[in-house]
Tab-separated table of C-alpha atoms in Angstrom:
chain	number	residue	atom	x	y	z
P	21	UNK	CA	118.405	76.059	87.434
P	22	UNK	CA	116.915	78.906	87.451
P	23	UNK	CA	113.224	78.596	86.548
P	24	UNK	CA	111.822	80.589	82.574
P	25	UNK	CA	108.172	82.262	83.121
P	26	UNK	CA	106.150	85.258	81.314
P	27	UNK	CA	104.092	88.029	82.608
P	28	UNK	CA	101.201	86.690	81.519
P	29	UNK	CA	100.303	89.747	80.228
P	30	UNK	CA	102.305	89.429	77.185
P	31	UNK	CA	99.127	87.415	75.792
P	32	UNK	CA	96.693	90.236	77.465
P	33	UNK	CA	94.008	90.045	75.580
P	34	UNK	CA	93.459	86.055	75.317
P	35	UNK	CA	91.160	83.674	77.383
P	36	UNK	CA	93.640	82.816	81.051
P	37	UNK	CA	93.392	78.962	79.514
P	38	UNK	CA	94.568	80.248	76.500
P	39	UNK	CA	97.423	81.669	77.843
P	40	UNK	CA	98.606	78.383	79.960
P	41	UNK	CA	98.578	76.215	77.069
P	42	UNK	CA	100.265	79.114	74.624
P	43	UNK	CA	103.404	79.355	77.408
P	44	UNK	CA	103.673	75.491	77.513
P	45	UNK	CA	103.841	75.517	73.265
P	46	UNK	CA	106.653	78.008	73.829
P	47	UNK	CA	108.783	75.371	75.832
P	48	UNK	CA	109.147	78.352	78.702
P	49	UNK	CA	108.635	76.357	83.247
P	50	UNK	CA	107.005	78.736	84.214
P	51	UNK	CA	104.456	82.268	84.202
P	52	UNK	CA	103.702	84.935	85.841
P	53	UNK	CA	100.271	86.040	86.755
P	54	UNK	CA	99.349	89.224	86.842
P	55	UNK	CA	96.195	89.300	88.741
P	56	UNK	CA	94.589	92.529	86.178
P	57	UNK	CA	94.986	89.726	83.515
P	58	UNK	CA	92.006	91.332	81.583
P	59	UNK	CA	89.892	87.699	81.603
P	60	UNK	CA	90.649	86.992	84.750
P	61	UNK	CA	90.393	90.839	86.006
P	62	UNK	CA	87.408	91.940	84.850
P	63	UNK	CA	85.517	88.790	85.370
P	64	UNK	CA	85.596	88.744	89.858
P	65	UNK	CA	88.940	86.845	89.559
P	66	UNK	CA	87.488	83.043	89.364
P	67	UNK	CA	89.976	81.199	90.846
P	68	UNK	CA	88.162	77.855	90.494
P	69	UNK	CA	89.622	78.626	86.606
P	70	UNK	CA	92.790	79.715	88.138
P	71	UNK	CA	93.011	76.721	89.609
P	72	UNK	CA	91.675	74.186	87.068
P	73	UNK	CA	94.157	75.855	84.579
P	74	UNK	CA	97.022	75.785	87.205
P	75	UNK	CA	96.123	71.738	87.290
P	76	UNK	CA	96.153	71.410	83.682
P	77	UNK	CA	99.877	72.855	83.410
P	78	UNK	CA	101.566	70.825	86.182
P	79	UNK	CA	104.390	71.995	84.023
P	80	UNK	CA	105.018	75.908	84.549
P	81	UNK	CA	103.790	74.607	88.445
P	82	UNK	CA	104.150	76.245	90.592
P	83	UNK	CA	103.727	79.962	89.071
P	84	UNK	CA	104.167	83.074	90.809
P	85	UNK	CA	102.107	85.918	90.926
P	86	UNK	CA	101.866	90.077	90.660
P	87	UNK	CA	99.597	91.695	92.615
P	88	UNK	CA	97.733	94.351	90.949
P	89	UNK	CA	98.758	98.130	90.517
P	90	UNK	CA	96.940	99.368	87.307
P	91	UNK	CA	95.171	102.693	88.700
P	92	UNK	CA	96.917	101.484	92.671
P	93	UNK	CA	98.838	102.906	94.498
P	94	UNK	CA	99.600	102.177	98.683
P	95	UNK	CA	101.299	105.425	99.258
P	96	UNK	CA	98.515	107.789	97.640
P	97	UNK	CA	97.662	110.921	99.471
P	98	UNK	CA	93.814	109.705	99.245
P	99	UNK	CA	93.240	107.703	102.053
P	100	UNK	CA	90.762	106.074	100.224
P	101	UNK	CA	93.124	104.896	97.430
P	102	UNK	CA	96.000	103.998	99.543
P	103	UNK	CA	93.910	101.735	101.958
P	104	UNK	CA	92.284	100.441	98.464
P	105	UNK	CA	95.380	99.513	96.812
P	106	UNK	CA	96.613	97.683	100.171
P	107	UNK	CA	93.538	95.691	100.064
P	108	UNK	CA	93.719	94.522	96.762
P	109	UNK	CA	97.798	93.985	97.357
P	110	UNK	CA	96.893	91.445	100.810
P	111	UNK	CA	94.136	90.208	98.487
P	112	UNK	CA	97.025	89.639	95.999
P	113	UNK	CA	98.786	87.342	98.248
P	114	UNK	CA	96.177	85.253	100.251
P	115	UNK	CA	95.079	84.492	97.109
P	116	UNK	CA	98.864	83.460	95.651
P	117	UNK	CA	98.806	80.724	98.869
P	118	UNK	CA	96.188	79.762	97.907
P	119	UNK	CA	97.016	78.789	94.064
P	120	UNK	CA	100.187	77.209	95.443
P	121	UNK	CA	102.179	79.918	94.074
P	122	UNK	CA	105.851	80.043	94.587
P	123	UNK	CA	106.466	83.463	95.047
P	124	UNK	CA	103.931	87.042	94.963
P	125	UNK	CA	105.508	89.778	93.677
P	126	UNK	CA	104.147	93.623	94.619
P	127	UNK	CA	104.996	97.065	94.059
P	128	UNK	CA	106.135	99.964	96.495
P	129	UNK	CA	103.993	102.946	95.914
P	130	UNK	CA	104.887	106.264	95.121
P	131	UNK	CA	104.577	110.430	96.134
P	132	UNK	CA	101.303	111.496	94.467
P	133	UNK	CA	102.602	114.154	93.630
P	134	UNK	CA	105.551	114.726	91.090
P	135	UNK	CA	108.089	115.468	93.153
P	136	UNK	CA	110.430	113.786	96.163
P	137	UNK	CA	109.006	111.685	98.401
P	138	UNK	CA	108.349	112.803	101.473
P	139	UNK	CA	108.119	112.136	105.748
P	140	UNK	CA	103.946	111.693	104.496
P	141	UNK	CA	105.042	109.132	101.997
P	142	UNK	CA	107.154	107.299	103.717
P	143	UNK	CA	104.937	107.042	106.652
P	144	UNK	CA	102.705	105.879	104.858
P	145	UNK	CA	104.560	103.394	102.963
P	146	UNK	CA	105.701	102.295	106.714
P	147	UNK	CA	101.547	101.096	107.103
P	148	UNK	CA	102.214	99.461	103.951
P	149	UNK	CA	104.623	97.570	104.710
P	150	UNK	CA	103.229	96.595	108.544
P	151	UNK	CA	99.978	95.782	106.273
P	152	UNK	CA	101.978	93.191	104.329
P	153	UNK	CA	104.091	92.220	106.890
P	154	UNK	CA	101.146	90.722	109.024
P	155	UNK	CA	99.793	88.937	106.382
P	156	UNK	CA	102.863	87.257	105.242
P	157	UNK	CA	103.067	86.004	108.183
P	158	UNK	CA	100.349	83.453	107.584
P	159	UNK	CA	101.388	82.547	104.371
P	160	UNK	CA	104.145	80.188	103.096
P	161	UNK	CA	104.451	82.281	99.597
P	162	UNK	CA	107.273	84.424	98.945
P	163	UNK	CA	106.195	88.418	99.139
P	164	UNK	CA	108.814	89.933	97.235
P	165	UNK	CA	108.861	94.228	96.191
P	166	UNK	CA	109.751	95.233	93.241
P	167	UNK	CA	111.801	97.991	91.948
P	168	UNK	CA	109.924	100.793	89.926
P	169	UNK	CA	111.180	102.961	87.308
P	170	UNK	CA	113.958	105.414	88.594
P	171	UNK	CA	111.613	108.676	89.142
P	172	UNK	CA	111.536	112.097	90.685
P	173	UNK	CA	108.126	110.224	92.833
P	174	UNK	CA	109.202	106.147	93.033
P	175	UNK	CA	109.827	105.243	96.942
P	176	UNK	CA	111.954	102.419	96.147
P	177	UNK	CA	114.505	102.507	92.348
P	178	UNK	CA	117.440	102.389	93.289
P	179	UNK	CA	119.914	99.559	95.335
P	180	UNK	CA	120.667	101.456	97.970
P	181	UNK	CA	116.525	102.040	99.605
P	182	UNK	CA	116.104	98.194	98.530
P	183	UNK	CA	118.925	96.982	100.175
P	184	UNK	CA	117.818	99.048	102.828
P	185	UNK	CA	114.431	97.664	103.511
P	186	UNK	CA	115.053	94.156	103.598
P	187	UNK	CA	117.345	95.100	105.658
P	188	UNK	CA	114.868	96.013	107.886
P	189	UNK	CA	112.530	93.672	106.714
P	190	UNK	CA	114.099	89.814	107.389
P	191	UNK	CA	110.722	88.056	105.952
P	192	UNK	CA	110.940	89.960	102.709
P	193	UNK	CA	112.265	88.893	98.860
P	194	UNK	CA	112.897	91.164	96.300
P	195	UNK	CA	111.978	91.291	92.510
P	196	UNK	CA	114.500	92.573	90.178
P	197	UNK	CA	112.932	94.181	87.709
P	198	UNK	CA	116.292	94.478	85.279
P	199	UNK	CA	114.588	96.729	82.812
P	200	UNK	CA	113.342	99.044	85.367
P	201	UNK	CA	116.751	99.547	86.562
P	202	UNK	CA	119.241	99.755	83.298
P	203	UNK	CA	116.481	103.231	82.482
P	204	UNK	CA	119.224	104.685	84.823
P	205	UNK	CA	122.514	101.780	83.614
P	206	UNK	CA	123.820	98.730	83.868
P	207	UNK	CA	125.819	99.222	86.218
P	208	UNK	CA	122.916	100.031	88.507
P	209	UNK	CA	122.070	96.437	87.973
P	210	UNK	CA	124.600	94.814	88.441
P	211	UNK	CA	124.436	96.988	92.097
P	212	UNK	CA	121.204	95.343	92.762
P	213	UNK	CA	122.855	92.297	91.853
P	214	UNK	CA	126.049	92.822	94.417
P	215	UNK	CA	123.835	94.104	97.228
P	216	UNK	CA	120.459	92.396	96.473
P	217	UNK	CA	121.332	89.143	95.285
P	218	UNK	CA	120.674	86.581	98.167
P	219	UNK	CA	116.793	87.642	98.824
P	220	UNK	CA	115.915	87.659	94.799
P	221	UNK	CA	113.408	85.271	94.134
P	222	UNK	CA	112.569	86.974	91.251
P	223	UNK	CA	113.331	88.283	88.480
P	224	UNK	CA	111.602	90.496	86.010
P	225	UNK	CA	113.898	90.109	82.778
P	226	UNK	CA	113.800	92.759	79.403
P	227	UNK	CA	115.861	95.488	77.954
P	228	UNK	CA	115.583	98.385	76.776
P	229	UNK	CA	114.917	99.659	73.049
P	230	UNK	CA	115.789	102.454	71.583
P	231	UNK	CA	113.713	104.655	72.929
P	232	UNK	CA	115.208	103.538	76.437
P	233	UNK	CA	112.174	101.849	77.757
P	234	UNK	CA	112.207	98.478	79.095
P	235	UNK	CA	110.008	95.260	78.593
P	236	UNK	CA	111.853	94.519	75.247
P	237	UNK	CA	112.926	90.971	73.996
P	238	UNK	CA	117.004	90.316	75.540
P	239	UNK	CA	117.534	88.320	72.535
P	240	UNK	CA	120.727	90.158	70.573
P	241	UNK	CA	120.964	92.593	73.392
P	242	UNK	CA	124.277	93.203	74.593
P	243	UNK	CA	123.040	94.884	78.002
P	244	UNK	CA	120.614	92.769	79.082
P	245	UNK	CA	123.269	90.351	78.339
P	246	UNK	CA	125.434	91.629	79.834
P	247	UNK	CA	123.419	91.591	83.314
P	248	UNK	CA	121.824	88.244	83.326
P	249	UNK	CA	125.422	86.664	82.376
P	250	UNK	CA	126.618	88.810	85.992
P	251	UNK	CA	123.284	86.744	87.337
P	252	UNK	CA	124.290	83.919	85.725
P	253	UNK	CA	128.256	83.700	86.797
P	254	UNK	CA	126.679	84.875	91.187
P	255	UNK	CA	124.317	81.010	90.942
P	256	UNK	CA	121.083	82.747	91.016
P	257	UNK	CA	118.372	80.467	90.654
P	258	UNK	CA	115.296	81.488	90.792
P	259	UNK	CA	112.678	82.767	88.451
P	260	UNK	CA	113.227	84.595	85.495
P	261	UNK	CA	110.616	85.940	84.508
P	262	UNK	CA	110.525	87.503	81.110
P	263	UNK	CA	108.547	91.052	80.806
P	264	UNK	CA	107.745	92.156	77.252
P	265	UNK	CA	104.788	94.924	75.802
P	266	UNK	CA	103.414	93.092	72.869
P	267	UNK	CA	102.942	97.221	72.229
P	268	UNK	CA	107.205	98.357	71.691
P	269	UNK	CA	106.746	95.712	67.644
P	270	UNK	CA	105.786	98.004	65.016
P	271	UNK	CA	102.666	95.497	64.115
P	272	UNK	CA	100.142	93.511	66.163
P	273	UNK	CA	101.469	90.208	66.805
P	274	UNK	CA	99.479	86.767	66.574
P	275	UNK	CA	99.156	84.276	69.259
P	276	UNK	CA	101.647	82.298	67.107
P	277	UNK	CA	103.925	85.122	66.998
P	278	UNK	CA	104.140	85.727	70.049
P	279	UNK	CA	104.840	81.959	70.835
P	280	UNK	CA	107.499	82.073	68.590
P	281	UNK	CA	109.032	85.195	69.788
P	282	UNK	CA	109.243	83.111	73.601
P	283	UNK	CA	110.612	80.631	71.796
P	284	UNK	CA	113.695	82.635	70.610
P	285	UNK	CA	113.515	84.450	74.476
P	286	UNK	CA	114.271	80.419	75.822
P	287	UNK	CA	117.239	79.957	73.614
P	288	UNK	CA	118.429	83.429	74.472
P	289	UNK	CA	118.404	82.998	78.484
P	290	UNK	CA	119.416	79.244	77.830
P	291	UNK	CA	122.133	79.829	76.798
P	292	UNK	CA	123.357	81.955	79.581
P	293	UNK	CA	121.715	79.820	81.950
P	294	UNK	CA	122.580	76.082	80.554
């Protein structure tokens, strides 16, 4: 049976200890700690406090981690931006290992210009993968690369692209962002499952809203149910991480309302993954 988790960014406005409390209260048994969670990131990433939160909530362990992505791009045309982005990813992998995390999710990067990636961009990507490989060989945590939204400058957003990278890099795992893939179609998500399920360590779970954007709740959403049922039928037993955007709701949600929403989302997951 898989682990049901949620990204800490759903509770981004709260201190880390409260976030762990809210996730535990919801009944979920996992948590994806986004390194850029403000209370952690803006205070210099105090690992001792994070370790304390983990120790105080053994029911959520092992956690997973999401490497930093905001304002970063490991394939940037700006060498200093690319270098800093890669360094932050490496540091996140090492931190995840120190925290005893099961999986750390990293982003693949993109071409800086809104044009199809060029040979230069793919060389940057290869340099990035080479650097990640070096650190991954020294840690226990699984390093999983995520598919991005289907945009003209994205380096990894099709199932075939993901399968090709995974074939070249047998040490690398995969985080399926079903919401990103659903922007193309449900069939594209099923293609990801066909080609990559053996390497999936995490699934970012969300539905598309009426605006065609991901990170909406999944309960009562037929398309999301179809994708998750396919994962269940195929025997997927890794992490299922709710990646919800609280800005998609008409009004700001209180912590209590967020917990209630997660309870409904958990019920939907348990119906599919009993």
